[in-house]
PDB file of C-alpha atoms in Angstrom:
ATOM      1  CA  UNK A 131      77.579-144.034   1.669  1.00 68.00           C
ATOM      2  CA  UNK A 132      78.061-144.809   5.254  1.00 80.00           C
ATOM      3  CA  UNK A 133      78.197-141.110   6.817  1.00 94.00           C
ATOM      4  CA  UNK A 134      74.994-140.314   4.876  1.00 98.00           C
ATOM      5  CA  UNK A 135      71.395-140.693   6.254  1.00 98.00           C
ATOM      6  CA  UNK A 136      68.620-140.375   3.163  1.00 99.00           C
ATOM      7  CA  UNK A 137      64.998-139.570   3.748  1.00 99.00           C
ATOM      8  CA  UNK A 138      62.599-141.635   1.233  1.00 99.00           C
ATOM      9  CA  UNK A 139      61.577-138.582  -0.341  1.00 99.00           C
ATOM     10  CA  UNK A 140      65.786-138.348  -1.645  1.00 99.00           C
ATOM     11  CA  UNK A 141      65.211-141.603  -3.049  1.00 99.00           C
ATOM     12  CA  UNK A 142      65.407-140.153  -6.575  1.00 99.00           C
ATOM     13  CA  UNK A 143      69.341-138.943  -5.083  1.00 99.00           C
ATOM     14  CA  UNK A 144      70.604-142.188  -2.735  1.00 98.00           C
ATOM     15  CA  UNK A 145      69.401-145.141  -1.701  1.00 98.00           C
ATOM     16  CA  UNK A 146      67.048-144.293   1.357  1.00 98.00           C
ATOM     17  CA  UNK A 147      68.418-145.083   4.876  1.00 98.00           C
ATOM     18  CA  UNK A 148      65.050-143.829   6.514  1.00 99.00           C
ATOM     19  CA  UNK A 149      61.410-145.341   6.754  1.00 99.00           C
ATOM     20  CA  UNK A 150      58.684-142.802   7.202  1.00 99.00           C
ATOM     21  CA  UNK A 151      55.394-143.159   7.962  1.00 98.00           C
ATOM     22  CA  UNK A 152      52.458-141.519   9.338  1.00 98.00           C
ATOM     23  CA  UNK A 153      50.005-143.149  12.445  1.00 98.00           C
ATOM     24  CA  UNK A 154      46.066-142.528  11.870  1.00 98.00           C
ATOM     25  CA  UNK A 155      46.320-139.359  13.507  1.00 98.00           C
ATOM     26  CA  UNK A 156      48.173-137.949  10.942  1.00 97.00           C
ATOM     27  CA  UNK A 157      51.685-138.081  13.376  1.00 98.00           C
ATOM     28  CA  UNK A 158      55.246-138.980  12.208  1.00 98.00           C
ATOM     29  CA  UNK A 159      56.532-142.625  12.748  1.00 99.00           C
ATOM     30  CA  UNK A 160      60.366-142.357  11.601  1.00 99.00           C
ATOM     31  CA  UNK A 161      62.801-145.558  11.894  1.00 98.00           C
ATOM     32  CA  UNK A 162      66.354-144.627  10.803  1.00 98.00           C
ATOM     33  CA  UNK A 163      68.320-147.951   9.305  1.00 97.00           C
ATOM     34  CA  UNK A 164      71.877-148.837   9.550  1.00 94.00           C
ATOM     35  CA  UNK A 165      72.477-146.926  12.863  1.00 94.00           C
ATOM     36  CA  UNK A 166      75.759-149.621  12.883  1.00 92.00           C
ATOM     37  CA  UNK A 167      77.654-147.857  10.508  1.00 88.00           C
ATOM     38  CA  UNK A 168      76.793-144.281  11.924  1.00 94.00           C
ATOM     39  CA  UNK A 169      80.377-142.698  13.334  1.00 95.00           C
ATOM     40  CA  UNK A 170      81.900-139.050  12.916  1.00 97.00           C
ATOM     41  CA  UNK A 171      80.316-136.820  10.447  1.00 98.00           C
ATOM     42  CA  UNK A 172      76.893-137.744   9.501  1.00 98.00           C
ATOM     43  CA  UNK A 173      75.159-136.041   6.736  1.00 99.00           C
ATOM     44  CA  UNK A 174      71.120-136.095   6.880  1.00 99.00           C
ATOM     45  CA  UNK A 175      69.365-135.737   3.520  1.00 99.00           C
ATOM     46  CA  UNK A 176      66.326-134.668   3.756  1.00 99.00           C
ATOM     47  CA  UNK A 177      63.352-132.412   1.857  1.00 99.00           C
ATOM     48  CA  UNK A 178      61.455-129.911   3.351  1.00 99.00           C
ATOM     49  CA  UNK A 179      59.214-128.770   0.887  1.00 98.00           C
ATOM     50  CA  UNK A 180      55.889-129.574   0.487  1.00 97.00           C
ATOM     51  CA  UNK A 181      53.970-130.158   3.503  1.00 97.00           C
ATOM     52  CA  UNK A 182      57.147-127.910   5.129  1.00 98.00           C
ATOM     53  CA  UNK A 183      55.759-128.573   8.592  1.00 98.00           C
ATOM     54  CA  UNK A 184      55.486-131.911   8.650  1.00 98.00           C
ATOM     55  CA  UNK A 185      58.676-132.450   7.320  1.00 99.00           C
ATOM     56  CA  UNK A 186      60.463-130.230   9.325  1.00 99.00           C
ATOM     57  CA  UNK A 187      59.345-132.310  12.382  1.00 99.00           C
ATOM     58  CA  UNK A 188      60.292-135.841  10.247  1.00 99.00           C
ATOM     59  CA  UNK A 189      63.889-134.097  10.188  1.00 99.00           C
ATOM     60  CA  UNK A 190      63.727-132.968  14.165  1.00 98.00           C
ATOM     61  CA  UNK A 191      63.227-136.991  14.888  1.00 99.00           C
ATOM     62  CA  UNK A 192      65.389-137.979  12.628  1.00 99.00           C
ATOM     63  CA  UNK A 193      68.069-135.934  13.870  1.00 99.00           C
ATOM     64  CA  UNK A 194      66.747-137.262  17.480  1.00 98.00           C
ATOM     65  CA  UNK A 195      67.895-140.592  16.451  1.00 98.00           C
ATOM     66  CA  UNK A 196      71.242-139.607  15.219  1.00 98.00           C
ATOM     67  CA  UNK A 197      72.119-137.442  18.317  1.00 97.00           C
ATOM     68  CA  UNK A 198      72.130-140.813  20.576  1.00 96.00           C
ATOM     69  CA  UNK A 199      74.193-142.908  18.525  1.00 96.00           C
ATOM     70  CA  UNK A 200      77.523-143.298  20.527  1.00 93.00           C
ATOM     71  CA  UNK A 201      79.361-143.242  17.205  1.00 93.00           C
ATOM     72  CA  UNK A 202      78.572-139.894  15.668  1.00 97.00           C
ATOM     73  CA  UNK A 203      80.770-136.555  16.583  1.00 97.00           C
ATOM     74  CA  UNK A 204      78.881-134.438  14.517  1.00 98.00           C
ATOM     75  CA  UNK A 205      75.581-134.319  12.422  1.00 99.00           C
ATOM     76  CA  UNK A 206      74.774-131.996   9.399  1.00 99.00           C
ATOM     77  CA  UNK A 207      71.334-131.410   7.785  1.00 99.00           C
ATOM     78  CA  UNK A 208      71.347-131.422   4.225  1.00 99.00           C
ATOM     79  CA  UNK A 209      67.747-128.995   3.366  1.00 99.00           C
ATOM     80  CA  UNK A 210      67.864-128.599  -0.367  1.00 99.00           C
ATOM     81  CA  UNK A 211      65.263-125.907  -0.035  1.00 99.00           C
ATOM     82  CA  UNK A 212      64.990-124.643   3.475  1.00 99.00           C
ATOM     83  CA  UNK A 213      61.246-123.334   4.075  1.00 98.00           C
ATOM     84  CA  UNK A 214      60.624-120.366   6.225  1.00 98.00           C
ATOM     85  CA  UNK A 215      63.412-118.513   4.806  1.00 97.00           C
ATOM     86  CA  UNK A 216      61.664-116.047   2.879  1.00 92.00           C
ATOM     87  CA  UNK A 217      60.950-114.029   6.348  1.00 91.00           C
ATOM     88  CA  UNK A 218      64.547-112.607   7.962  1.00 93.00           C
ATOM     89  CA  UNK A 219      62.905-109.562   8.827  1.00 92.00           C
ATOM     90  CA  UNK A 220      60.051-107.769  10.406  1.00 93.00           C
ATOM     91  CA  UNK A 221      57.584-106.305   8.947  1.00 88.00           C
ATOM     92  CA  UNK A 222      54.842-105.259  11.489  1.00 90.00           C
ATOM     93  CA  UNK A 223      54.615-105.574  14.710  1.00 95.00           C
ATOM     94  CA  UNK A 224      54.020-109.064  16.644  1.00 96.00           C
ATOM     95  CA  UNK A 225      55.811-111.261  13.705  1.00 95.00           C
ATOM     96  CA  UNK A 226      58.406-113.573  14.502  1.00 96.00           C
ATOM     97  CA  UNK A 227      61.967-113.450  12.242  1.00 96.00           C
ATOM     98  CA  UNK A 228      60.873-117.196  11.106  1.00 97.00           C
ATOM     99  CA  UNK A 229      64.057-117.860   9.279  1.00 97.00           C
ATOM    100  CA  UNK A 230      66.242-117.581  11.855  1.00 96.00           C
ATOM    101  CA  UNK A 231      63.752-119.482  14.032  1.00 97.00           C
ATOM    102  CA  UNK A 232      63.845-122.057  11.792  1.00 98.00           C
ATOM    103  CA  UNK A 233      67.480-122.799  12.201  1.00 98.00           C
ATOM    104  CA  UNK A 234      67.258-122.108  16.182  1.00 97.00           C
ATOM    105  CA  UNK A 235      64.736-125.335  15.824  1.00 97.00           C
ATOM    106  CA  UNK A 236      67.581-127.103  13.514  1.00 98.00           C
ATOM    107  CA  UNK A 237      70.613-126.133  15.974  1.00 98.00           C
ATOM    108  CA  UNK A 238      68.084-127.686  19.036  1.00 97.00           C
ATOM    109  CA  UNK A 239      67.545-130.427  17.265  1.00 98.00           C
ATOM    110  CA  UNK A 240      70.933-131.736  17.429  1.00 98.00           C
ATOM    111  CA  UNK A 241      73.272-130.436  14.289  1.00 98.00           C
ATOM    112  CA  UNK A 242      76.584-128.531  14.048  1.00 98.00           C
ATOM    113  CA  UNK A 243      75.666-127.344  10.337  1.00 99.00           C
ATOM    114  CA  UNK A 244      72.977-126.861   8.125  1.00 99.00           C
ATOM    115  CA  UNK A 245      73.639-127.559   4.190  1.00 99.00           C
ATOM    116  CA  UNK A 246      71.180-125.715   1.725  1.00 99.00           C
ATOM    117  CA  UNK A 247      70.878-124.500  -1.937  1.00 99.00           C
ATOM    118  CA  UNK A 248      69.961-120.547  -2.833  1.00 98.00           C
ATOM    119  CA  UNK A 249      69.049-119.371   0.454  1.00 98.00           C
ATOM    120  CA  UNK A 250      66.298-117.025  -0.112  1.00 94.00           C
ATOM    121  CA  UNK A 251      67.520-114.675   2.974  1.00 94.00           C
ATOM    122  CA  UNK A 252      71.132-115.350   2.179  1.00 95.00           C
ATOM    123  CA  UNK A 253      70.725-113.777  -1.159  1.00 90.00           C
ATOM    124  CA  UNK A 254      74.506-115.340  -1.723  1.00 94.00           C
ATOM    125  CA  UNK A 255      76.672-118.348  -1.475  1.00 96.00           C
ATOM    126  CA  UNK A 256      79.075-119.289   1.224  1.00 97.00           C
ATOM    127  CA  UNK A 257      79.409-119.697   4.856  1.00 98.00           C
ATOM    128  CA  UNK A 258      78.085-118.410   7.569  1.00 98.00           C
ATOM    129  CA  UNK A 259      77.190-118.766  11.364  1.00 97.00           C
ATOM    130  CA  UNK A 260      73.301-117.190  12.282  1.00 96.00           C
ATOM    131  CA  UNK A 261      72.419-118.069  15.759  1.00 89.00           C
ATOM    132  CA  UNK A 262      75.718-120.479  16.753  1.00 94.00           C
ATOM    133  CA  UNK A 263      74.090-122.887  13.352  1.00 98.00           C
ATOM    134  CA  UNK A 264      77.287-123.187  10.871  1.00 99.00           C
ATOM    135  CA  UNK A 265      74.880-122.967   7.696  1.00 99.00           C
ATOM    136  CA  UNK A 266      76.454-123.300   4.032  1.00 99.00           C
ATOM    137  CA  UNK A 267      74.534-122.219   0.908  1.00 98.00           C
ATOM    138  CA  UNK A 268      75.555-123.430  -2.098  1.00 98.00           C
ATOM    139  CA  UNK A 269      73.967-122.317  -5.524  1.00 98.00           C
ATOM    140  CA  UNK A 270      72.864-123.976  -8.503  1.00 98.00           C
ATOM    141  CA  UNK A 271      72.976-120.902 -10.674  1.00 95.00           C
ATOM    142  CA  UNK A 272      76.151-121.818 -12.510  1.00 94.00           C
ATOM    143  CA  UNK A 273      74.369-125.392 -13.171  1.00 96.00           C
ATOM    144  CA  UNK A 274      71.156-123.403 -14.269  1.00 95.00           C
ATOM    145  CA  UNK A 275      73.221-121.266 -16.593  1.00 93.00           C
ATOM    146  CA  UNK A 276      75.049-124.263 -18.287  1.00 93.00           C
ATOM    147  CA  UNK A 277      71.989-125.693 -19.553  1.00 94.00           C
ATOM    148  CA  UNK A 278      71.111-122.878 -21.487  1.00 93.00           C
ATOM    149  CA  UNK A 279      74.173-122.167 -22.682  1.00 90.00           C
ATOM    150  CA  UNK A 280      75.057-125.995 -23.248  1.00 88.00           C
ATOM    151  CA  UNK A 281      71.788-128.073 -23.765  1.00 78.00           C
ATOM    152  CA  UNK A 282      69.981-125.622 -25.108  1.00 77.00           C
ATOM    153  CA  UNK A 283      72.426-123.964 -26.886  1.00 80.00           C
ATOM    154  CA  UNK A 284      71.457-120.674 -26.500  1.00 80.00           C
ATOM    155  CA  UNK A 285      72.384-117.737 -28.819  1.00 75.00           C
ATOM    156  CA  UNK A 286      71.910-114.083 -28.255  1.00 77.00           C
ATOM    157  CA  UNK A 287      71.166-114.900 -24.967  1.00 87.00           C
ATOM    158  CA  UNK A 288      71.016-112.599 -21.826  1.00 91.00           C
ATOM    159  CA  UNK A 289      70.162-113.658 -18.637  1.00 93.00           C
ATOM    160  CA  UNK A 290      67.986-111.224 -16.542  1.00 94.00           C
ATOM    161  CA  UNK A 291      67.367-111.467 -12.642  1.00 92.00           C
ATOM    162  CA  UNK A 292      64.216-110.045 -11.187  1.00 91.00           C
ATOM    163  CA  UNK A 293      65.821-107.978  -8.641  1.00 86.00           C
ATOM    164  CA  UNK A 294      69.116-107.180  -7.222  1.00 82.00           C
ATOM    165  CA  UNK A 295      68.625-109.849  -4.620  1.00 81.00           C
ATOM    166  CA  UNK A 296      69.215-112.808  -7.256  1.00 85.00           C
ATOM    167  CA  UNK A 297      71.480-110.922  -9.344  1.00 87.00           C
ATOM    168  CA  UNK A 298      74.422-113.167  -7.694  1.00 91.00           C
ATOM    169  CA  UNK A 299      72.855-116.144  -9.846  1.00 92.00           C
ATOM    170  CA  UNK A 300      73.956-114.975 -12.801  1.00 80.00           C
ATOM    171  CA  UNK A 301      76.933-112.128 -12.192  1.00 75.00           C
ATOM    172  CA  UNK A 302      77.250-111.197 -15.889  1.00 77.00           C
ATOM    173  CA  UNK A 303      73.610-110.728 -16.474  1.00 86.00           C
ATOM    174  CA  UNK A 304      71.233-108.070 -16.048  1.00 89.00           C
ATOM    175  CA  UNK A 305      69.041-107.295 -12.862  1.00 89.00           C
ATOM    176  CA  UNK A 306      66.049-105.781 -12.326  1.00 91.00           C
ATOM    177  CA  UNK A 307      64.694-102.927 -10.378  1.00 84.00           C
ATOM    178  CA  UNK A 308      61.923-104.534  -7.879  1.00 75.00           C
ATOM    179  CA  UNK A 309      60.091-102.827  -5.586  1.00 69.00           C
ATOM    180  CA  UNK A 310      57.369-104.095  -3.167  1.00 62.00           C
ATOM    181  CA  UNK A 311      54.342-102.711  -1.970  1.00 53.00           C
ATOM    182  CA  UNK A 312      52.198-103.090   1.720  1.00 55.00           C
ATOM    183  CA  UNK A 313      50.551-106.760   2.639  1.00 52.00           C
ATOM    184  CA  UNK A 314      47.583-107.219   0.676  1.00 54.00           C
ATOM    185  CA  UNK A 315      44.564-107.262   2.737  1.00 54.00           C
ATOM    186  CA  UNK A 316      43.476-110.533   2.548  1.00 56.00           C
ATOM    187  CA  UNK A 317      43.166-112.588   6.138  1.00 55.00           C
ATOM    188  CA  UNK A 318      44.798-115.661   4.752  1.00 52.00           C
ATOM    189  CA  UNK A 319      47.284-114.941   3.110  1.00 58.00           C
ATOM    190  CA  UNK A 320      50.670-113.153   3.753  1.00 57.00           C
ATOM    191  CA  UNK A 321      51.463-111.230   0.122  1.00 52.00           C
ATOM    192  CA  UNK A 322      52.882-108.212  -0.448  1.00 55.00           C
ATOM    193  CA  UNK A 323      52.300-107.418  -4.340  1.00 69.00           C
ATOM    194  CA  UNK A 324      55.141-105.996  -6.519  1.00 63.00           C
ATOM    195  CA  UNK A 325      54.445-102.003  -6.606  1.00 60.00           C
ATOM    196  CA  UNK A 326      57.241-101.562  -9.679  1.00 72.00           C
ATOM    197  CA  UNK A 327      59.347-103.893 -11.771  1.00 86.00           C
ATOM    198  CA  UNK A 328      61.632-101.832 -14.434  1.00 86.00           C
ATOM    199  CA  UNK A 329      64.576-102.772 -16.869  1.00 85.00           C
ATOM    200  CA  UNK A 330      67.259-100.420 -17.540  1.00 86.00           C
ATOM    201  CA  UNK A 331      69.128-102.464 -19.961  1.00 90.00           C
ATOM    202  CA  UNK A 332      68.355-102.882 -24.115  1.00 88.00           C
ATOM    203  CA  UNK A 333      67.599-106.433 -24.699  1.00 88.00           C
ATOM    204  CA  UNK A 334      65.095-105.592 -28.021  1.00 93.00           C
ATOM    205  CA  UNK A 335      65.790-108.741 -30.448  1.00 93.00           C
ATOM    206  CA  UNK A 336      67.093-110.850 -27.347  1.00 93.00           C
ATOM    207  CA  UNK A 337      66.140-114.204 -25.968  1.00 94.00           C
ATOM    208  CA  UNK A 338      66.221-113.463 -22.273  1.00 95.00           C
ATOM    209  CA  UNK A 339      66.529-116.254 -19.412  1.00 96.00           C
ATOM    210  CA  UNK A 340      64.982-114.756 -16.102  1.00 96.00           C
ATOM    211  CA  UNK A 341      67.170-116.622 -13.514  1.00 96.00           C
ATOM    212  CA  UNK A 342      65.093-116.040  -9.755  1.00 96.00           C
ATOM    213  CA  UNK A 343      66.168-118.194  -6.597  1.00 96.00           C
ATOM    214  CA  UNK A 344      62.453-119.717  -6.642  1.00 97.00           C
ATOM    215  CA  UNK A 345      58.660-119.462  -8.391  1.00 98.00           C
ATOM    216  CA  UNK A 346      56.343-119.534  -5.915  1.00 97.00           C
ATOM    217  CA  UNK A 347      52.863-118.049  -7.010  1.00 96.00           C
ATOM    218  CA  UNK A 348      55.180-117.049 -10.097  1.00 96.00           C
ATOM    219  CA  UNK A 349      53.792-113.244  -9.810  1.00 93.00           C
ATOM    220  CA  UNK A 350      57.724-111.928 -10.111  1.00 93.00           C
ATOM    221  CA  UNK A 351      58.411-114.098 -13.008  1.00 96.00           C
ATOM    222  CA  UNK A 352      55.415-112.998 -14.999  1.00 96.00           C
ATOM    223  CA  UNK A 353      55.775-109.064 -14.251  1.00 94.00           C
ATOM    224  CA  UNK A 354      59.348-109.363 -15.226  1.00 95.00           C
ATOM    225  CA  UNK A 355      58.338-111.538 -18.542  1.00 96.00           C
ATOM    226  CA  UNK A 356      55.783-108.720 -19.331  1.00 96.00           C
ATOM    227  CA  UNK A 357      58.569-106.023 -18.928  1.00 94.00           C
ATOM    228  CA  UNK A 358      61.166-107.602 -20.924  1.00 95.00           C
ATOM    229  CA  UNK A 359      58.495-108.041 -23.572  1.00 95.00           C
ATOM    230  CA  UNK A 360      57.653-104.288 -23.622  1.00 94.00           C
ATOM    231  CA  UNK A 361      61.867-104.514 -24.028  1.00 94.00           C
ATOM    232  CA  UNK A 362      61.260-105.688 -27.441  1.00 96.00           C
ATOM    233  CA  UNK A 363      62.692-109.573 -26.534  1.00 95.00           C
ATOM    234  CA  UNK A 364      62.057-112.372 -28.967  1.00 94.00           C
ATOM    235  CA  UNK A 365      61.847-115.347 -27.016  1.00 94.00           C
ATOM    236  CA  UNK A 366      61.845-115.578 -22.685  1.00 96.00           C
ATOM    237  CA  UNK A 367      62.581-118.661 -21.257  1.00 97.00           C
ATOM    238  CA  UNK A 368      62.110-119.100 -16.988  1.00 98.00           C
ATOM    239  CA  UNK A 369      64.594-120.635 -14.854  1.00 98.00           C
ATOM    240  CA  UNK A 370      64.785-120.922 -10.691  1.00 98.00           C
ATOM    241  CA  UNK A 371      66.611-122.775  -8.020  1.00 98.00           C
ATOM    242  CA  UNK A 372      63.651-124.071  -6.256  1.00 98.00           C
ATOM    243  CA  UNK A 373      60.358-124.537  -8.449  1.00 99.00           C
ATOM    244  CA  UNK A 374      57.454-124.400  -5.845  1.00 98.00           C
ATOM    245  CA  UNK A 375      54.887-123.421  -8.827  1.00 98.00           C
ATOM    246  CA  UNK A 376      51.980-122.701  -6.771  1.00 98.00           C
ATOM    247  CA  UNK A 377      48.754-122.554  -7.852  1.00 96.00           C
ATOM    248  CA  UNK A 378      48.897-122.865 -11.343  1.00 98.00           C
ATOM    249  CA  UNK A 379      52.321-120.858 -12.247  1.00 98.00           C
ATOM    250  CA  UNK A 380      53.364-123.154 -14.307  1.00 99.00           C
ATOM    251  CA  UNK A 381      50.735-123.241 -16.496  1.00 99.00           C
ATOM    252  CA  UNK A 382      50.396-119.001 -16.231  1.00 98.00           C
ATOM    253  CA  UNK A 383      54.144-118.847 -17.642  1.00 99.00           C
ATOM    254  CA  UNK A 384      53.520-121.073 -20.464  1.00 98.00           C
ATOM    255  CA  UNK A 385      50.247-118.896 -21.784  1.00 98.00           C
ATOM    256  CA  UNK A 386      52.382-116.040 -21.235  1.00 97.00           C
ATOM    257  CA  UNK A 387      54.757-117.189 -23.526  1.00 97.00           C
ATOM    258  CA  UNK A 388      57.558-118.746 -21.780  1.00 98.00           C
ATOM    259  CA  UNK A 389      59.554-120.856 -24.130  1.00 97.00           C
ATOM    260  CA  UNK A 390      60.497-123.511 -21.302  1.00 97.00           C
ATOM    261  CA  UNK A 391      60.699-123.285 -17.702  1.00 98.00           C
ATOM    262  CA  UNK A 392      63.681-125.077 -15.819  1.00 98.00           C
ATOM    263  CA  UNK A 393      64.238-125.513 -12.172  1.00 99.00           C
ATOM    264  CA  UNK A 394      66.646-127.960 -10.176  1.00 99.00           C
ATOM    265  CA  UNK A 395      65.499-130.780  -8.258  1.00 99.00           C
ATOM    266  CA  UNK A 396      65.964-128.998  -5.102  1.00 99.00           C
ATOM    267  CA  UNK A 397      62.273-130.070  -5.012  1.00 99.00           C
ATOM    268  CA  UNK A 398      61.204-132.387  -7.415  1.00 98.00           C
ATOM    269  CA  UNK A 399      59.244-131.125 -10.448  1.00 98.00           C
ATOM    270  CA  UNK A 400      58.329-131.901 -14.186  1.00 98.00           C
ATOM    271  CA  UNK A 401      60.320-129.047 -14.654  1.00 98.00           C
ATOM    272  CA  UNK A 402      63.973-130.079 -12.418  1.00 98.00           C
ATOM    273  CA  UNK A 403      66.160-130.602 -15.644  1.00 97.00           C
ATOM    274  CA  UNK A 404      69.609-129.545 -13.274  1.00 98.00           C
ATOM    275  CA  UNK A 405      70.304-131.969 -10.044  1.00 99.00           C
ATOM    276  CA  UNK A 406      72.668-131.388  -6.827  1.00 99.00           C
ATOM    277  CA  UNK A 407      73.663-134.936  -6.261  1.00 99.00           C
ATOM    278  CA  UNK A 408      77.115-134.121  -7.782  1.00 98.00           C
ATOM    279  CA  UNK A 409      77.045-131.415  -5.097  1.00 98.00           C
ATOM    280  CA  UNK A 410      75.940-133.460  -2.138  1.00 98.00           C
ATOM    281  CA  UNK A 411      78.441-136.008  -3.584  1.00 98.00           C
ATOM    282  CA  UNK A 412      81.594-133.590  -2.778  1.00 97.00           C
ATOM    283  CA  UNK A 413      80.008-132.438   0.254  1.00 96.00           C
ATOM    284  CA  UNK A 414      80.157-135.741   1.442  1.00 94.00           C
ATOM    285  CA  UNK A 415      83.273-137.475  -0.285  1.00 91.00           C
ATOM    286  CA  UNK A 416      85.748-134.150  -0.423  1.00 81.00           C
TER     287      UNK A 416
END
């Protein structure tokens, strides 16, 4: 595709357009290919997620690149899961509103638009304009929600959002009552532990699918499996957007008794079993 630029780590998507390497020192070398057929609308697909820093900067030089060609008009990120975005807010005093700063970098960086999947902030698809960026979030819920229904052929089934803020995921389902307590008082890490998770909904004899925009540490997903076993449920399977399964959450939902957990491969895991290249396809080729 000529108006799309693909980072290696897309390769599992398109055909990469982009070499990326690091010097000794640990800094980005990035060498964008093909710069001949760059003109109008380009799309640049690229993950953020791990190492979010470092490829946040790999996008910034990327972009760099793109911005000089004579050819292109317009360029448009394409962040399957944008990092930073779980902070639109503030909390105590002296924190930046990182989201937003995030897409002030993008904007400086050279685009017109920002493409992204289940923006954790967003808490809905569609589009908008923060801070002069056009960004569009798209979802993978309906995707997440065919599988089950379709591959897995799923009976009895009710799917069950952890909180309000996902309940757009799955709009005939059931959400949660989540709230959150203070930051935990650890130095190194920035948590704030769930103070109460409740269900107000039957679901006793049930196989529940709890549909969240992301696992992270996975503390949300197993509270809410724990609840919706006190519910009386026979089987719980876990399902997300973007599977970061830190430190071990995969493994912690499986001993809890998670039937299967399925992400997308908004970053790549044993566990993507939905993809958005049919998404980035129409994006692309309307």
């Amino acid at each position: 595709m000529q108006n799309l630029v693909v980072s290696p780590n897309c390769a599992d998507l398109f055909q990469p357009t982009v070499e990326i390497r690091q010097f000794p020192d640990g800094e980005n070398y990035v060498r964008v290919t093909g710069l001949e057929n760059a003109k109008g609308k380009v799309y640049v697909l690229h993950r953020c997620f791990p190492k979010q820093d470092r490829s946040l900067i790999q996008l910034y030089l990327i972009v760099s690149v793109l911005r000089k060609c004579k050819g292109v008009k317009e360029i448009a990120a394409i962040v399957p899961y944008l990092p930073y975005s779980r902070q639109d807010k503030i909390f105590l005093d002296g924190e930046p509103i990182s989201a937003h700063e995030t897409l002030s970098l993008i904007k400086c960086a050279g685009c017109t638009e920002l493409i992204t999947f289940d923006c954790h902030f967003l808490k809905k698809s569609g589009e908008f304009e923060i801070d002069g960026l056009k960004v569009r979030n798209l979802t993978m819920g309906n995707e997440l929600k065919q599988y089950f229904e379709h591959a897995l052929k799923l009976k009895n089934g009710v799917f069950v959002s952890p909180d309000k803020g996902a309940s757009y995921l799955s709009s005939e389902g059931y959400a949660m009552e989540k709230q959150r307590g203070e930051y935990g008082k650890c130095p190194k890490t920035a948590y704030r532990a769930i103070a109460r998770l409740e269900a107000n909904f039957e679901a006793n004899g049930k196989t529940a699918v709890i549909i969240d925009d992301m696992i992270a540490g996975g503390s949300t997903m197993l509270k809410a499996v724990d609840v919706l076993r006190e519910k009386g449920v026979e089987s719980v399977y876990a399902a997300a957007i973007h599977g970061l399964l830190l430190s071990g959450a995969d493994t912690k939902l499986l001993e809890r008794g998670v039937k299967e957990i399925v992400c997308s491969d908004t970053i790549k895991s044993a566990y993507s079993r939905v993809s958005i290249k049919k998404q980035i396809e129409k994006i692309i080729n309307p």
